[in-house]
mmCIF file of C-alpha atoms and ligand atoms in Angstrom:
data_model
loop_
_atom_site.group_PDB
_atom_site.id
_atom_site.type_symbol
_atom_site.label_atom_id
_atom_site.label_comp_id
_atom_site.label_asym_id
_atom_site.label_seq_id
_atom_site.Cartn_x
_atom_site.Cartn_y
_atom_site.Cartn_z
ATOM 1 C CA UNK A 1 -34.374 43.204 59.477
ATOM 2 C CA UNK A 2 -34.060 40.898 56.441
ATOM 3 C CA UNK A 3 -31.374 41.262 53.777
ATOM 4 C CA UNK A 4 -30.879 40.530 50.096
ATOM 5 C CA UNK A 5 -27.761 38.400 49.634
ATOM 6 C CA UNK A 6 -25.767 37.872 46.460
ATOM 7 C CA UNK A 7 -23.785 35.049 44.876
ATOM 8 C CA UNK A 8 -19.999 35.476 45.126
ATOM 9 C CA UNK A 9 -20.331 38.742 47.047
ATOM 10 C CA UNK A 10 -20.268 40.049 50.616
ATOM 11 C CA UNK A 11 -22.855 42.686 49.662
ATOM 12 C CA UNK A 12 -26.056 42.722 51.739
ATOM 13 C CA UNK A 13 -28.936 45.114 51.054
ATOM 14 C CA UNK A 14 -31.887 45.542 53.466
ATOM 15 C CA UNK A 15 -35.138 44.358 51.890
ATOM 16 C CA UNK A 16 -37.664 47.125 51.274
ATOM 17 C CA UNK A 17 -41.120 46.216 50.068
ATOM 18 C CA UNK A 18 -41.909 43.016 48.219
ATOM 19 C CA UNK A 19 -44.318 43.587 45.360
ATOM 20 C CA UNK A 20 -45.909 40.450 43.924
ATOM 21 C CA UNK A 21 -47.680 39.754 40.634
ATOM 22 C CA UNK A 22 -50.596 37.298 40.570
ATOM 23 C CA UNK A 23 -51.790 35.317 37.514
ATOM 24 C CA UNK A 24 -48.771 36.042 35.326
ATOM 25 C CA UNK A 25 -48.799 32.651 33.572
ATOM 26 C CA UNK A 26 -51.919 31.735 31.570
ATOM 27 C CA UNK A 27 -51.928 28.078 32.696
ATOM 28 C CA UNK A 28 -51.840 29.120 36.378
ATOM 29 C CA UNK A 29 -54.675 31.657 35.949
ATOM 30 C CA UNK A 30 -56.738 28.864 34.365
ATOM 31 C CA UNK A 31 -56.022 26.239 37.016
ATOM 32 C CA UNK A 32 -57.454 28.561 39.698
ATOM 33 C CA UNK A 33 -60.474 29.411 37.535
ATOM 34 C CA UNK A 34 -59.370 32.976 36.766
ATOM 35 C CA UNK A 35 -59.386 34.976 33.530
ATOM 36 C CA UNK A 36 -56.048 35.861 31.948
ATOM 37 C CA UNK A 37 -55.616 39.436 33.206
ATOM 38 C CA UNK A 38 -55.500 42.568 31.086
ATOM 39 C CA UNK A 39 -53.244 44.297 33.652
ATOM 40 C CA UNK A 40 -50.879 42.794 36.234
ATOM 41 C CA UNK A 41 -52.613 41.871 39.494
ATOM 42 C CA UNK A 42 -50.521 43.317 42.333
ATOM 43 C CA UNK A 43 -50.234 42.514 46.042
ATOM 44 C CA UNK A 44 -47.572 42.971 48.726
ATOM 45 C CA UNK A 45 -45.708 40.840 51.226
ATOM 46 C CA UNK A 46 -43.762 42.264 54.203
ATOM 47 C CA UNK A 47 -40.008 41.650 54.497
ATOM 48 C CA UNK A 48 -40.577 40.101 57.950
ATOM 49 C CA UNK A 49 -42.096 37.050 56.154
ATOM 50 C CA UNK A 50 -38.710 36.169 54.603
ATOM 51 C CA UNK A 51 -36.702 33.031 55.301
ATOM 52 C CA UNK A 52 -33.775 31.696 53.282
ATOM 53 C CA UNK A 53 -33.193 28.453 51.420
ATOM 54 C CA UNK A 54 -32.423 25.728 53.970
ATOM 55 C CA UNK A 55 -34.756 27.201 56.625
ATOM 56 C CA UNK A 56 -38.131 25.580 57.336
ATOM 57 C CA UNK A 57 -41.556 26.876 56.324
ATOM 58 C CA UNK A 58 -43.893 26.767 59.332
ATOM 59 C CA UNK A 59 -47.346 25.519 58.341
ATOM 60 C CA UNK A 60 -49.829 27.981 59.896
ATOM 61 C CA UNK A 61 -52.419 26.303 62.113
ATOM 62 C CA UNK A 62 -55.238 28.435 60.696
ATOM 63 C CA UNK A 63 -55.083 26.835 57.225
ATOM 64 C CA UNK A 64 -55.561 23.361 55.750
ATOM 65 C CA UNK A 65 -54.234 24.221 52.318
ATOM 66 C CA UNK A 66 -50.696 25.592 52.159
ATOM 67 C CA UNK A 67 -49.593 25.883 48.512
ATOM 68 C CA UNK A 68 -46.170 26.271 46.887
ATOM 69 C CA UNK A 69 -45.574 28.892 44.166
ATOM 70 C CA UNK A 70 -42.122 29.088 42.562
ATOM 71 C CA UNK A 71 -41.252 32.457 41.025
ATOM 72 C CA UNK A 72 -38.551 34.550 39.383
ATOM 73 C CA UNK A 73 -37.630 37.411 41.748
ATOM 74 C CA UNK A 74 -36.262 40.763 40.536
ATOM 75 C CA UNK A 75 -33.945 42.903 42.668
ATOM 76 C CA UNK A 76 -34.539 46.619 42.211
ATOM 77 C CA UNK A 77 -31.160 48.306 42.656
ATOM 78 C CA UNK A 78 -32.084 51.990 42.264
ATOM 79 C CA UNK A 79 -35.025 54.261 43.051
ATOM 80 C CA UNK A 80 -37.399 54.542 40.132
ATOM 81 C CA UNK A 81 -40.727 56.218 39.327
ATOM 82 C CA UNK A 82 -42.664 56.278 36.027
ATOM 83 C CA UNK A 83 -40.097 54.039 34.331
ATOM 84 C CA UNK A 84 -39.875 53.690 30.563
ATOM 85 C CA UNK A 85 -38.485 50.556 28.895
ATOM 86 C CA UNK A 86 -34.889 51.675 29.253
ATOM 87 C CA UNK A 87 -34.992 52.867 32.866
ATOM 88 C CA UNK A 88 -37.092 49.841 33.902
ATOM 89 C CA UNK A 89 -34.446 47.506 32.499
ATOM 90 C CA UNK A 90 -31.678 49.549 34.139
ATOM 91 C CA UNK A 91 -33.381 49.451 37.561
ATOM 92 C CA UNK A 92 -33.298 45.632 37.659
ATOM 93 C CA UNK A 93 -29.904 44.832 39.198
ATOM 94 C CA UNK A 94 -30.330 41.131 39.901
ATOM 95 C CA UNK A 95 -32.377 37.942 39.624
ATOM 96 C CA UNK A 96 -33.195 35.045 41.886
ATOM 97 C CA UNK A 97 -35.651 32.265 42.589
ATOM 98 C CA UNK A 98 -38.163 32.401 45.417
ATOM 99 C CA UNK A 99 -41.245 30.757 46.874
ATOM 100 C CA UNK A 100 -44.479 32.679 47.442
ATOM 101 C CA UNK A 101 -46.154 30.331 49.938
ATOM 102 C CA UNK A 102 -49.919 30.824 49.927
ATOM 103 C CA UNK A 103 -52.883 29.757 52.093
ATOM 104 C CA UNK A 104 -55.190 28.768 49.224
ATOM 105 C CA UNK A 105 -58.252 27.929 51.356
ATOM 106 C CA UNK A 106 -58.107 31.330 53.031
ATOM 107 C CA UNK A 107 -57.443 33.074 49.707
ATOM 108 C CA UNK A 108 -60.595 31.568 48.156
ATOM 109 C CA UNK A 109 -62.656 32.583 51.195
ATOM 110 C CA UNK A 110 -61.336 36.156 51.063
ATOM 111 C CA UNK A 111 -61.861 36.379 47.283
ATOM 112 C CA UNK A 112 -65.445 35.167 47.685
ATOM 113 C CA UNK A 113 -66.106 37.920 50.211
ATOM 114 C CA UNK A 114 -64.352 40.527 48.063
ATOM 115 C CA UNK A 115 -61.801 41.133 50.805
ATOM 116 C CA UNK A 116 -58.025 41.696 50.453
ATOM 117 C CA UNK A 117 -55.787 38.605 50.152
ATOM 118 C CA UNK A 118 -53.401 39.916 52.801
ATOM 119 C CA UNK A 119 -53.719 37.130 55.355
ATOM 120 C CA UNK A 120 -53.584 34.415 52.661
ATOM 121 C CA UNK A 121 -50.247 35.725 51.410
ATOM 122 C CA UNK A 122 -48.628 37.271 54.489
ATOM 123 C CA UNK A 123 -47.530 35.033 57.318
ATOM 124 C CA UNK A 124 -44.142 34.279 58.860
ATOM 125 C CA UNK A 125 -41.954 32.086 56.575
ATOM 126 C CA UNK A 126 -44.232 32.680 53.545
ATOM 127 C CA UNK A 127 -41.426 34.099 51.379
ATOM 128 C CA UNK A 128 -38.426 31.852 50.763
ATOM 129 C CA UNK A 129 -35.394 33.514 49.189
ATOM 130 C CA UNK A 130 -31.855 32.611 48.234
ATOM 131 C CA UNK A 131 -28.788 34.430 46.850
ATOM 132 C CA UNK A 132 -29.323 36.748 43.879
ATOM 133 C CA UNK A 133 -27.222 36.770 40.713
ATOM 134 C CA UNK A 134 -26.122 40.279 39.882
ATOM 135 C CA UNK A 135 -26.895 41.527 36.411
ATOM 136 C CA UNK A 136 -23.189 42.363 35.880
ATOM 137 C CA UNK A 137 -22.446 38.653 36.174
ATOM 138 C CA UNK A 138 -25.382 37.183 34.267
ATOM 139 C CA UNK A 139 -27.052 37.882 30.945
ATOM 140 C CA UNK A 140 -30.774 37.252 31.546
ATOM 141 C CA UNK A 141 -32.317 35.460 28.555
ATOM 142 C CA UNK A 142 -35.965 35.398 29.615
ATOM 143 C CA UNK A 143 -36.576 31.808 28.567
ATOM 144 C CA UNK A 144 -34.826 30.025 31.449
ATOM 145 C CA UNK A 145 -36.534 26.859 32.683
ATOM 146 C CA UNK A 146 -38.383 27.102 36.017
ATOM 147 C CA UNK A 147 -39.150 23.955 37.983
ATOM 148 C CA UNK A 148 -40.393 22.830 41.416
ATOM 149 C CA UNK A 149 -40.646 19.390 42.961
ATOM 150 C CA UNK A 150 -42.127 18.086 46.216
ATOM 151 C CA UNK A 151 -40.442 15.005 47.714
ATOM 152 C CA UNK A 152 -38.782 14.424 44.325
ATOM 153 C CA UNK A 153 -42.020 14.599 42.277
ATOM 154 C CA UNK A 154 -42.101 17.391 39.705
ATOM 155 C CA UNK A 155 -45.134 19.650 40.194
ATOM 156 C CA UNK A 156 -44.271 22.884 38.370
ATOM 157 C CA UNK A 157 -42.269 22.803 35.133
ATOM 158 C CA UNK A 158 -42.309 25.721 32.721
ATOM 159 C CA UNK A 159 -40.114 28.463 31.298
ATOM 160 C CA UNK A 160 -39.906 32.187 31.953
ATOM 161 C CA UNK A 161 -41.017 33.095 28.417
ATOM 162 C CA UNK A 162 -44.521 31.890 29.398
ATOM 163 C CA UNK A 163 -44.950 34.970 31.575
ATOM 164 C CA UNK A 164 -47.799 37.207 30.374
ATOM 165 C CA UNK A 165 -46.047 40.404 31.572
ATOM 166 C CA UNK A 166 -42.247 40.559 31.191
ATOM 167 C CA UNK A 167 -39.969 41.897 33.962
ATOM 168 C CA UNK A 168 -39.692 45.271 32.158
ATOM 169 C CA UNK A 169 -43.477 45.552 31.696
ATOM 170 C CA UNK A 170 -44.010 44.719 35.381
ATOM 171 C CA UNK A 171 -41.507 47.357 36.573
ATOM 172 C CA UNK A 172 -43.087 49.969 34.284
ATOM 173 C CA UNK A 173 -46.590 49.133 35.529
ATOM 174 C CA UNK A 174 -45.699 49.196 39.242
ATOM 175 C CA UNK A 175 -43.459 52.280 39.069
ATOM 176 C CA UNK A 176 -46.256 54.274 37.420
ATOM 177 C CA UNK A 177 -48.294 53.650 40.593
ATOM 178 C CA UNK A 178 -45.741 53.577 43.422
ATOM 179 C CA UNK A 179 -42.067 54.490 43.599
ATOM 180 C CA UNK A 180 -39.778 51.492 43.573
ATOM 181 C CA UNK A 181 -36.723 51.880 45.781
ATOM 182 C CA UNK A 182 -33.317 50.256 46.025
ATOM 183 C CA UNK A 183 -33.854 47.040 47.995
ATOM 184 C CA UNK A 184 -37.366 46.346 46.776
ATOM 185 C CA UNK A 185 -38.085 42.888 45.384
ATOM 186 C CA UNK A 186 -40.615 41.897 42.751
ATOM 187 C CA UNK A 187 -42.166 38.412 42.711
ATOM 188 C CA UNK A 188 -43.145 37.881 39.063
ATOM 189 C CA UNK A 189 -45.828 35.181 39.440
ATOM 190 C CA UNK A 190 -45.929 31.402 39.296
ATOM 191 C CA UNK A 191 -46.454 28.904 36.455
ATOM 192 C CA UNK A 192 -49.150 26.208 36.552
ATOM 193 C CA UNK A 193 -48.937 23.188 38.850
ATOM 194 C CA UNK A 194 -49.320 24.853 42.241
ATOM 195 C CA UNK A 195 -50.396 22.426 44.956
ATOM 196 C CA UNK A 196 -50.700 21.536 48.588
ATOM 197 C CA UNK A 197 -47.821 20.681 50.909
ATOM 198 C CA UNK A 198 -48.013 19.221 54.425
ATOM 199 C CA UNK A 199 -45.564 19.037 57.347
ATOM 200 C CA UNK A 200 -42.605 16.816 56.475
ATOM 201 C CA UNK A 201 -42.690 17.614 52.731
ATOM 202 C CA UNK A 202 -39.486 18.837 51.111
ATOM 203 C CA UNK A 203 -39.662 21.412 48.343
ATOM 204 C CA UNK A 204 -36.821 21.787 45.852
ATOM 205 C CA UNK A 205 -36.947 24.325 43.053
ATOM 206 C CA UNK A 206 -34.651 25.726 40.403
ATOM 207 C CA UNK A 207 -34.477 28.384 37.726
ATOM 208 C CA UNK A 208 -31.924 27.429 35.107
ATOM 209 C CA UNK A 209 -28.621 29.358 35.524
ATOM 210 C CA UNK A 210 -30.173 31.614 38.187
ATOM 211 C CA UNK A 211 -30.560 29.608 41.370
ATOM 212 C CA UNK A 212 -31.821 26.730 43.456
ATOM 213 C CA UNK A 213 -33.900 26.713 46.592
ATOM 214 C CA UNK A 214 -34.776 24.058 49.142
ATOM 215 C CA UNK A 215 -37.029 24.039 52.190
ATOM 216 C CA UNK A 216 -38.943 21.645 54.394
ATOM 217 C CA UNK A 217 -42.465 22.149 55.743
ATOM 218 C CA UNK A 218 -42.666 22.030 59.559
HETATM 219 ZN ZN1 LIG B 1 -47.260 34.135 43.664
#
């Protein structure tokens, strides 16, 4: 079982489901040749895919195009269904940074065939997490800088106010379709600048005031 860990706390919460938003930054939708969406595009990752900052990402042998995606992650701290603005905000108990590693070649093939993205998004070590800041200890501004570099070269550099759907809008949208439970995580999408990494590459990423993450590709 994988756990959510917190800064300055012994608290550990088992991870439930991980709900991810695709194409939530206009510049990223464009770079992959997609329209800016009218509604959030939703997919899932299993908790068994999780590793933590400092662990290695294993490059799957069945892909030649492993991509990095840096994202703001929301920690859902209470069960919620059909949230309104107020209860959606209340259900978010913490924030962190994470990587949604993606097999882009496989994703394009699956998209072409109209098949689910599952195997492009779900593989061991495809979700890199680190400690969460608890909402009690941090006032989320929504315009924090988000940045990722590979071997010291900046690839993704944006700010959270470029998100098309805000954290509250995302929680409302998902909870109208499936119950969110304590321990669920929401990956809120990646800014532009996604790209390929190969074995030996080191990824370092940061969201201002929220967290830092580091991993090497094996
Ligand atoms: Zn993503």
